[in-house]
Every structure is written in structure tokens, then in C-alpha cells.
XYZ file of C-alpha atoms in Angstrom:
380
model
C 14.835 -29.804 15.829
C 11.643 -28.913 13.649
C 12.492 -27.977 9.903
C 10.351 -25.681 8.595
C 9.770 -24.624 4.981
C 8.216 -21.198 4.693
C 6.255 -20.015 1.279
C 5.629 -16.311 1.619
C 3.178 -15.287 -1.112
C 5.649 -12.057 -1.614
C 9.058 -11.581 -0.492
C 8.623 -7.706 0.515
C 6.512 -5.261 1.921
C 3.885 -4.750 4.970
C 2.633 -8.734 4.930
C 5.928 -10.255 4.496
C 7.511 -8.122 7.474
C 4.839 -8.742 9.540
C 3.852 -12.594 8.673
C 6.971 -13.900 7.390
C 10.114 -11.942 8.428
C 10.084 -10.665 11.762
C 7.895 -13.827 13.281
C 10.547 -16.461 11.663
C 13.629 -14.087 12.559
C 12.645 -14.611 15.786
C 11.552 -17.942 16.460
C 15.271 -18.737 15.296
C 16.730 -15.949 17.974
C 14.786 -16.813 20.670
C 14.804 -20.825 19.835
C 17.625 -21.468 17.953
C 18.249 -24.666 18.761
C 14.709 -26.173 18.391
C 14.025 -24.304 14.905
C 15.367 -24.434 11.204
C 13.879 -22.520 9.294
C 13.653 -21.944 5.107
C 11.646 -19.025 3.796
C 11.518 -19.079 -0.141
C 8.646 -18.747 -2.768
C 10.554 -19.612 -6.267
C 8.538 -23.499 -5.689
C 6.767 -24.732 -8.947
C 5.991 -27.758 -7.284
C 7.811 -30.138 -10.149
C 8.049 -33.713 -9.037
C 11.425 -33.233 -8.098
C 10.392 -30.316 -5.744
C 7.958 -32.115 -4.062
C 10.441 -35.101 -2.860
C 12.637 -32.022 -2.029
C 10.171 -30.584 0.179
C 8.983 -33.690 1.743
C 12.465 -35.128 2.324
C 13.882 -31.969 3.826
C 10.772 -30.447 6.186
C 8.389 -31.521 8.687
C 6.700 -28.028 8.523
C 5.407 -26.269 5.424
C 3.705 -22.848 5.718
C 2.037 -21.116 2.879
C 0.998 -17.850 2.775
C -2.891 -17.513 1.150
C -1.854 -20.023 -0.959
C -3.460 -18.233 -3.781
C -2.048 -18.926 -7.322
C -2.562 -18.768 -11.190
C -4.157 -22.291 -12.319
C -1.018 -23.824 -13.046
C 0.680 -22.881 -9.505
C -2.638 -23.715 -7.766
C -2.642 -27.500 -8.923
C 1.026 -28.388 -8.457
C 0.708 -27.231 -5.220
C -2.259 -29.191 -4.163
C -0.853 -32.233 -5.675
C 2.289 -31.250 -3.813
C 0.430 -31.332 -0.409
C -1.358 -34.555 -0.938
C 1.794 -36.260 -1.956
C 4.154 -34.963 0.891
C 1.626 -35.979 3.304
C 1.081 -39.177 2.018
C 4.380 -39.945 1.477
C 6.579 -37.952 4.442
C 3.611 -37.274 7.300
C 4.570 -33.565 6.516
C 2.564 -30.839 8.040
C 0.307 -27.818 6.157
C -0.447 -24.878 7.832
C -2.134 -22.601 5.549
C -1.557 -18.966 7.452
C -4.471 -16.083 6.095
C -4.138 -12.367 7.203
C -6.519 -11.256 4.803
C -10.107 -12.374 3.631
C -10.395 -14.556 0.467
C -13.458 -12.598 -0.939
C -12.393 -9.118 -1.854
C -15.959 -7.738 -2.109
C -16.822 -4.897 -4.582
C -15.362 -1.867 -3.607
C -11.679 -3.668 -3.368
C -9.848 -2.483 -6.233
C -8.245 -5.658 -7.035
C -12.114 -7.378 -6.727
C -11.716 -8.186 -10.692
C -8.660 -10.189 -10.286
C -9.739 -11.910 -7.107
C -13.063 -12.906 -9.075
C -11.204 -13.416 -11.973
C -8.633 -16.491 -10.099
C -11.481 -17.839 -8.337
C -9.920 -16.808 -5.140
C -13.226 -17.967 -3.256
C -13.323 -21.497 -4.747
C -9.936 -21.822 -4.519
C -9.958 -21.133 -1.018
C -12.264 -23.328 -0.072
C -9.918 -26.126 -1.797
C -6.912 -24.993 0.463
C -9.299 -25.854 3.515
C -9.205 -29.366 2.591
C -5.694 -29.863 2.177
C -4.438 -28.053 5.015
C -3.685 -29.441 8.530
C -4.220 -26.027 10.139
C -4.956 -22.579 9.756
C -3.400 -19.404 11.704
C -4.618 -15.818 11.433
C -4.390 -12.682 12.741
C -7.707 -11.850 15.383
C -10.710 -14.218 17.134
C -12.919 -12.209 14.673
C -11.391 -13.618 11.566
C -10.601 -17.076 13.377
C -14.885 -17.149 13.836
C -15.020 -16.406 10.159
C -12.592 -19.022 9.010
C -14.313 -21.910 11.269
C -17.366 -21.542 9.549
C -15.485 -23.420 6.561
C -12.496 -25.437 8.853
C -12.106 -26.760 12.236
C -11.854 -24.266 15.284
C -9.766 -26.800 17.345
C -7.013 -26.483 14.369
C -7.107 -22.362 14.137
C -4.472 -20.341 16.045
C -4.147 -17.129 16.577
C -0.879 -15.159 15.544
C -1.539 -11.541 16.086
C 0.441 -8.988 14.202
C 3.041 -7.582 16.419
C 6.069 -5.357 16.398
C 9.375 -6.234 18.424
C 10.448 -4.555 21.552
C 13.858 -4.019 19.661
C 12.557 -2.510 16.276
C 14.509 0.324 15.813
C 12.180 1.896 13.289
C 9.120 2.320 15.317
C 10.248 4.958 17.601
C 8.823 7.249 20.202
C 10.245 10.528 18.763
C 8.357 12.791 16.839
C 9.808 15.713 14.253
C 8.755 19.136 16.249
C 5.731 20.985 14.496
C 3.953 24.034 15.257
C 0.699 22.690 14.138
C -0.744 19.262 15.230
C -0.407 16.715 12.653
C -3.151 14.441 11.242
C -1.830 11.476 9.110
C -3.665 8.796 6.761
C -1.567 6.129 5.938
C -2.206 2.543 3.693
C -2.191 1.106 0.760
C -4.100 1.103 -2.774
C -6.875 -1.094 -0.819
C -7.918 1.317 1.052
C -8.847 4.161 -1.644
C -12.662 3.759 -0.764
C -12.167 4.356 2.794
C -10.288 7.301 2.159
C -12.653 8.799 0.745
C -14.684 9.353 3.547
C -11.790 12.035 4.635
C -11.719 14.306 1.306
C -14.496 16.963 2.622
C -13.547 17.206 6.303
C -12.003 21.056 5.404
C -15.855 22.091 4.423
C -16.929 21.302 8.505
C -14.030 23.077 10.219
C -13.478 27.080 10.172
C -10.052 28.581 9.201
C -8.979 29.176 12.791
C -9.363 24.878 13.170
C -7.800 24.552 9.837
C -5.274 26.906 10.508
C -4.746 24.648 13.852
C -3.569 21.194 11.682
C -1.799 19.705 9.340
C -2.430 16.947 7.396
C -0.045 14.506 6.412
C -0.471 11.939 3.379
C 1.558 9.494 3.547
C 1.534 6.460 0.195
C 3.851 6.081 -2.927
C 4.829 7.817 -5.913
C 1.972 8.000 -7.793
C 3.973 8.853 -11.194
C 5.267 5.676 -11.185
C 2.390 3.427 -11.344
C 1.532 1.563 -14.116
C -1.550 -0.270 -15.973
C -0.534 -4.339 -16.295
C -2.520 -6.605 -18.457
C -2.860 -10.032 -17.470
C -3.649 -13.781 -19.309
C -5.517 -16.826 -18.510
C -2.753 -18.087 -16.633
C -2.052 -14.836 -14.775
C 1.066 -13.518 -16.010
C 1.751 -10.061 -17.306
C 0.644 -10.195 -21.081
C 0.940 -6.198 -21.257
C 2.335 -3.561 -19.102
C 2.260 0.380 -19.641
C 2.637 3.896 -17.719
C -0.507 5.188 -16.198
C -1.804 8.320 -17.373
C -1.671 10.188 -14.437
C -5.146 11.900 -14.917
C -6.445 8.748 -13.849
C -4.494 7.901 -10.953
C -6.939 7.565 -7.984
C -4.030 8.993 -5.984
C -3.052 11.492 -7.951
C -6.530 13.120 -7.930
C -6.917 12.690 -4.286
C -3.566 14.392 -2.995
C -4.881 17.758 -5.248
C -7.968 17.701 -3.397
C -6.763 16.819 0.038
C -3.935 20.016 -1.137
C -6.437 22.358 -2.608
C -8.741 22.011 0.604
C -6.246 21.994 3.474
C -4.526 25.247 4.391
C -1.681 23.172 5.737
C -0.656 19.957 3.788
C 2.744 17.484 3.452
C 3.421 14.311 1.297
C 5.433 11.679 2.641
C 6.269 9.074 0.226
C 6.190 5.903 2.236
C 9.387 4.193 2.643
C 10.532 0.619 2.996
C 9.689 -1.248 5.716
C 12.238 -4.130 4.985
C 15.150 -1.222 5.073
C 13.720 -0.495 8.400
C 12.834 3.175 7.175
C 8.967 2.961 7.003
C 8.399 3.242 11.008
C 9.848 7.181 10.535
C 6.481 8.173 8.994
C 5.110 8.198 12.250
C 8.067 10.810 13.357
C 5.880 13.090 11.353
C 1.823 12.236 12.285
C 0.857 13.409 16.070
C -2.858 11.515 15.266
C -3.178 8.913 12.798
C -6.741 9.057 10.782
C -7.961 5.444 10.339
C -10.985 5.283 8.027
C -12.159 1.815 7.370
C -15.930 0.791 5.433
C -17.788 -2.008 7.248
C -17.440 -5.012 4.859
C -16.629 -8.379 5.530
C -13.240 -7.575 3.839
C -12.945 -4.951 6.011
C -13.746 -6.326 9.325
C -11.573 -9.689 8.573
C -8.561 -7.296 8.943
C -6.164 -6.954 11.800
C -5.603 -4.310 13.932
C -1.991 -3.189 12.494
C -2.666 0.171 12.353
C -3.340 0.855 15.984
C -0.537 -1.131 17.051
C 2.271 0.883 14.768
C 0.210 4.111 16.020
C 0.955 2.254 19.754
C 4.872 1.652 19.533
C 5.082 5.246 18.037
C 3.560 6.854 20.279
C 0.770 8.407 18.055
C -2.641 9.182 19.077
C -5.872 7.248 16.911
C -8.748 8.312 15.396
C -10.405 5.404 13.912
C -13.998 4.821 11.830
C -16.119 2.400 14.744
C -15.895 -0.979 13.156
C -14.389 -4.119 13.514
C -11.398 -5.077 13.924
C -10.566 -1.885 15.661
C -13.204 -1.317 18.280
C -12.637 -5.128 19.313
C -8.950 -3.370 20.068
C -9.353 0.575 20.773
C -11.295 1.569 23.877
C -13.331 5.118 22.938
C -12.165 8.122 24.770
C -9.900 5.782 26.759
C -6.356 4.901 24.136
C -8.166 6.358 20.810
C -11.630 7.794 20.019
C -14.100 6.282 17.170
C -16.162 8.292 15.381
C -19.990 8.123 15.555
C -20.408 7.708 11.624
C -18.154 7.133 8.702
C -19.038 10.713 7.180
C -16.224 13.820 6.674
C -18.928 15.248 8.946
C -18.378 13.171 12.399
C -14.525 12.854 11.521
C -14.691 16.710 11.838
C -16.550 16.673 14.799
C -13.853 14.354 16.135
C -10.776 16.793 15.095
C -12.888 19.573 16.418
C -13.170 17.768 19.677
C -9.448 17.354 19.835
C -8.359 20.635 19.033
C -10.604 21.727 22.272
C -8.265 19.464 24.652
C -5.197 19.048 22.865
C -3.402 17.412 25.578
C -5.657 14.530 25.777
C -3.658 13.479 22.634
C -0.715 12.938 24.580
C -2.947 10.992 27.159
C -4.801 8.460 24.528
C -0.802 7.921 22.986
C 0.258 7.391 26.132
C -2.108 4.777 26.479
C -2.124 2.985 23.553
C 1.648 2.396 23.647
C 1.214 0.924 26.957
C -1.670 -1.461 25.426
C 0.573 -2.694 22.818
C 3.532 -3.058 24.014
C 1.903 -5.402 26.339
C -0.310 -7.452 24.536
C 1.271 -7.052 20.758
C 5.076 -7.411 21.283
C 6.830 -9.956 19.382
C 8.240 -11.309 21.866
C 5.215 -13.006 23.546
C 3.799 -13.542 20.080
C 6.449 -15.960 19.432
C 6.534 -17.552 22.309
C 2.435 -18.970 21.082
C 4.213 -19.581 18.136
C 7.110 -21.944 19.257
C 4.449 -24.011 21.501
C 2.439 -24.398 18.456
C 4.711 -25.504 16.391
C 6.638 -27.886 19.208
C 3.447 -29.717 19.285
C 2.664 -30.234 15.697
């Protein structure tokens, strides 16, 4: 039986369902008696942890394996010596590129923790790398060995209970944007769309914003070693989302907020419930293009219909005008022409669903996922 240690770089939220939870849940169910498995990310990487971790697993994953200075050492020390001493394994596992670029909002601190440099460090270390797409594995092997990069694609089991097919009934069709602080420059291509369509189209939809509670965020200062010197309400004048939901409300005839919920309770799948055609704006960076396609695939298993800005990774997944339709340019402009075009054939959103469900439930189910995973890790 492998043992396998686990270090998530969070313990909630999208990239710890997706990379940590779900994939080690079910290696376990489907293998249980060729896997043990430990996830846990309260390590310092003392002395005494490192025997502890050498001694007790022949696996170690780390997520990013991006830490303060301190953190960033031990650990490093901690793989040298565990290898050295116990022939224990490293796989490094990256869903997200290293270089944040400058219209990330968290560029400062990834500049800031020589994320880039540190990186490159990790690449030394490790005895393998996994990621999400062939696009991003291309990227990585510029800097580590292809022949020790696999391939984990984000996927959603059969049996998840919160990505269902049922929608809420509407009157209107519903146009959702979904994601994260990250993605506030993307989003931006969106805010003028109302200025291309007439009343009768706008009249037609309803758009659906779906993120967190904006009056709750909060400004956090942080030290040389990256911990929280300072931390203090946001005025919410200067919340980026605060602004944007007034806009998107003040230019839409028909608008909802949906505050996103958790997706470890199982309750963040039942946004989709309420979106009949999931907006996906994404700017072509390298940041950008080293993503997965995650969005497509919960739009897939919930039966909701994509229109998506034509970049990578998405139109290396999507096929135009077959499962989802790209727009020509990353302008409000073309995304109206796109809505425009949809309201003209509205049952063609049903068709592209259809589709795309079909697509993923094939090729991004768990299920199969894990199976690549459990050979990998055999054989290792």
C-alpha cells in the first residue's frame, strides 16, 4: 500500500475541491486497499517533522509550494533530507501559473515573494510535476522534464450531487458571470454590453452576478515574512466589486446577485440552477492561457450553455457553434453580437448544453481521472 502525504496550499475553496479533495476522496473509494492517504498543511518542516514525514510516507504532494521565506527554506531542506535519507517521492502539483503578470490583482504579492524565483527552485527539488492541460504541461517543460509531467485534468464526479441538471424556471433567459477576485480585468470587458443591444434584447435577458459579499472584504497589511502585520474593513467606495455590480445594475433592465456559496458544503454547484448561459471572459496572457478549462466543464455537468472570449485554454476545449460559441473579439461589442445572435435562435442554447454535458461527462469525469491517477502513482 502507497502512503501518501498531501500538502494542500489551502484547506478550502475552488482549488482544494478540485486538486485536493475530491481527487484523494476518490483514489481511497475506488482503491482503498492500495492507497493511504494524509492531507494536512499545518507542516513547518522542524527537524522533527521532517523524520515524521520521511518515516511515515513514500509520497509527498505539495500544492504550488509557494511560501513566506521562512516556510520556503524548511521545506526545501525538508525535501532534500527525506530523499536522501527515506528515497521519498516529490511531486510538486501546479494548477496555476507562477508569474501573475500585471493586470493580476495579487501581481504585488506574487512579485513581492519572489514567486518566479522561487519556482524555479521547486523545479529542482521535485521528482515530478502534474497539472491541469497539455498547454500548461508545454509551458512547464520549458523549465522541467516532459517525461516527468502528468496530466490531471480538473474534473467533477459522476455522483456530485451539487452539479445538477435542473434549472430554477425563468421567464427571461439568464446570462451568468461567475469567478473570483482574479478575474476583475476580464470582467470588465462585459460592463458596456447594455449600450449594443436595444430594449426589446434587453428586455429579453437577465443577467446574473454571481461572487461574494463585497461588504465584507477587508484591506490586510503584510511583513517581510508574510504574515498579517495589519488588517482593516474596506471602504466600500473602493471595492472593485462593489462599483461593478452598480454598473452592471444601473445598465441592465433585468439584474440578480447571487452570493456564491460553498463549494466544500456542496452548495456552490446550485448557482448554475439559476444561469441558462454562462459568460466566460478571459484576457490573453500567459496567466491567462496557463489556466484550465473549469469553467466549461461545471457549465457541462449543469447543463448550461457557454459563451466564452476565443483564447486558450478554452478554445483548445469548446468547439465554436458546435458545444459553446467564442466571440470574435474581447470587446462588450462582439459579446453583444454574440447575445444578439442567441436571442435570434434561442433553442440552439439547449442544443450547445446538450452538447457540452455530453463532452464532459465523457472526457472530464472523475472517475476516469483517477483511474490516470492511481497508475501514476502505482508506478512511482
Amino acid at each position: 500500500m502507497k502512503r501518501i502525504l498531501y500538502i494542500p496550499s489551502t484547506m478550502n475553496g475552488g482549488v482544494y475541491y478540485y486538486r485536493v479533495y475530491t481527487p484523494m476522496k476518490s483514489l481511497v473509494e475506488m482503491y482503498p486497499n492500495e492507497f493511504d492517504i494524509t492531507i494536512n498543511n499545518t507542516y513547518k518542516f522542524t527537524d522533527q517533522e521532517k523524520d515524521e514525514i520521511g518515516k511515515n510516507f513514500d509520497i509527498v504532494i505539495v500544492h504550488q509550494a509557494l511560501y513566506n521565506p521562512e516556510i520556503q527554506d524548511a521545506l526545501w531542506n525538508t525535501i532534500i533530507y527525506c530523499k536522501k535519507t527515506y528515497g521519498t517521492r516529490f511531486v510538486l502539483d501546479i494548477d496555476d501559473y507562477w508569474d501573475y503578470g500585471k493586470t493580476h490583482p495579487y501581481n504585488n504579492v506574487c512579485q513581492f515573494f519572489a514567486y518566479p524565483l522561487k519556482m524555479m527552485m521547486n523545479f529542482k527539488l521535485f521528482d515530478y510535476v502534474t497539472t491541469t492541460t497539455e498547454y500548461f504541461k508545454s509551458v512547464i517543460s520549458e523549465y522541467f522534464p516532459e517525461e516527468r509531467i502528468v496530466v490531471f485534468e480538473n474534473a467533477i464526479s459522476l455522483e456530485d450531487t451539487q452539479f445538477v441538471k435542473e434549472k430554477n424556471k425563468s421567464d427571461k433567459l439568464r446570462f451568468g458571470i461567475t469567478g473570483g477576485s482574479s478575474h476583475t480585468e476580464d470582467i470588465k470587458q462585459l460592463l458596456e454590453i447594455p449600450k449594443y443591444l436595444t430594449d426589446k434584447q434587453l428586455n429579453q435577458i437577465e443577467l446574473v452576478f454571481c461572487g461574494y459579499n463585497a461588504e465584507d472584504a477587508e484591506v490586510c497589511e503584510i511583513d517581510d515574512n508574510g504574515n498579517i502585520a495589519k488588517k482593516e474593513k474596506m471602504d466600500i467606495k473602493n471595492n472593485w466589486w462593489y462599483t461593478t455590480e452598480n454598473q452592471f445594475k444601473s445598465s441592465f433592465k433585468n439584474y440578480k446577485r447571487i452570493e456564491t456559496r460553498s463549494i466544500d458544503n456542496k452548495e456552490y454547484g446550485s448557482i448554475y440552477r439559476n444561469i441558462d448561459i454562462l459568460m466566460v471572459p478571459l484576457l490573453n496572457n500567459k496567466f491567462n492561457r496557463c489556466k484550465s478549462e473549469l469553467k466549461f466543464i461545471e457549465a457541462g455537468f449543469t447543463n448550461t450553455a457557454v459563451i466564452s472570449s476565443n483564447v486558450i485554454p478554452y478554445n483548445n476545449f469548446g468547439e465554436n457553434e458546435y458545444d459553446c460559441l467564442f466571440v470574435k473579439e474581447n470587446t462588450p461589442e462582439s459579446w453583444a453580437k454574440t447575445i444578439k445572435k442567441i436571442l435570434r435562435d434561442k433553442d440552439y442554447v439547449k442544443i450547445m448544453a446538450e452538447r457540452l454535458n455530453s463532452k464532459v461527462t465523457e472526457t472530464r469525469n472523475l472517475e476516469d481521472i483517477t483511474n490516470k491517477r492511481a497508475e501514476f502513482f502505482k508506478n512511482i
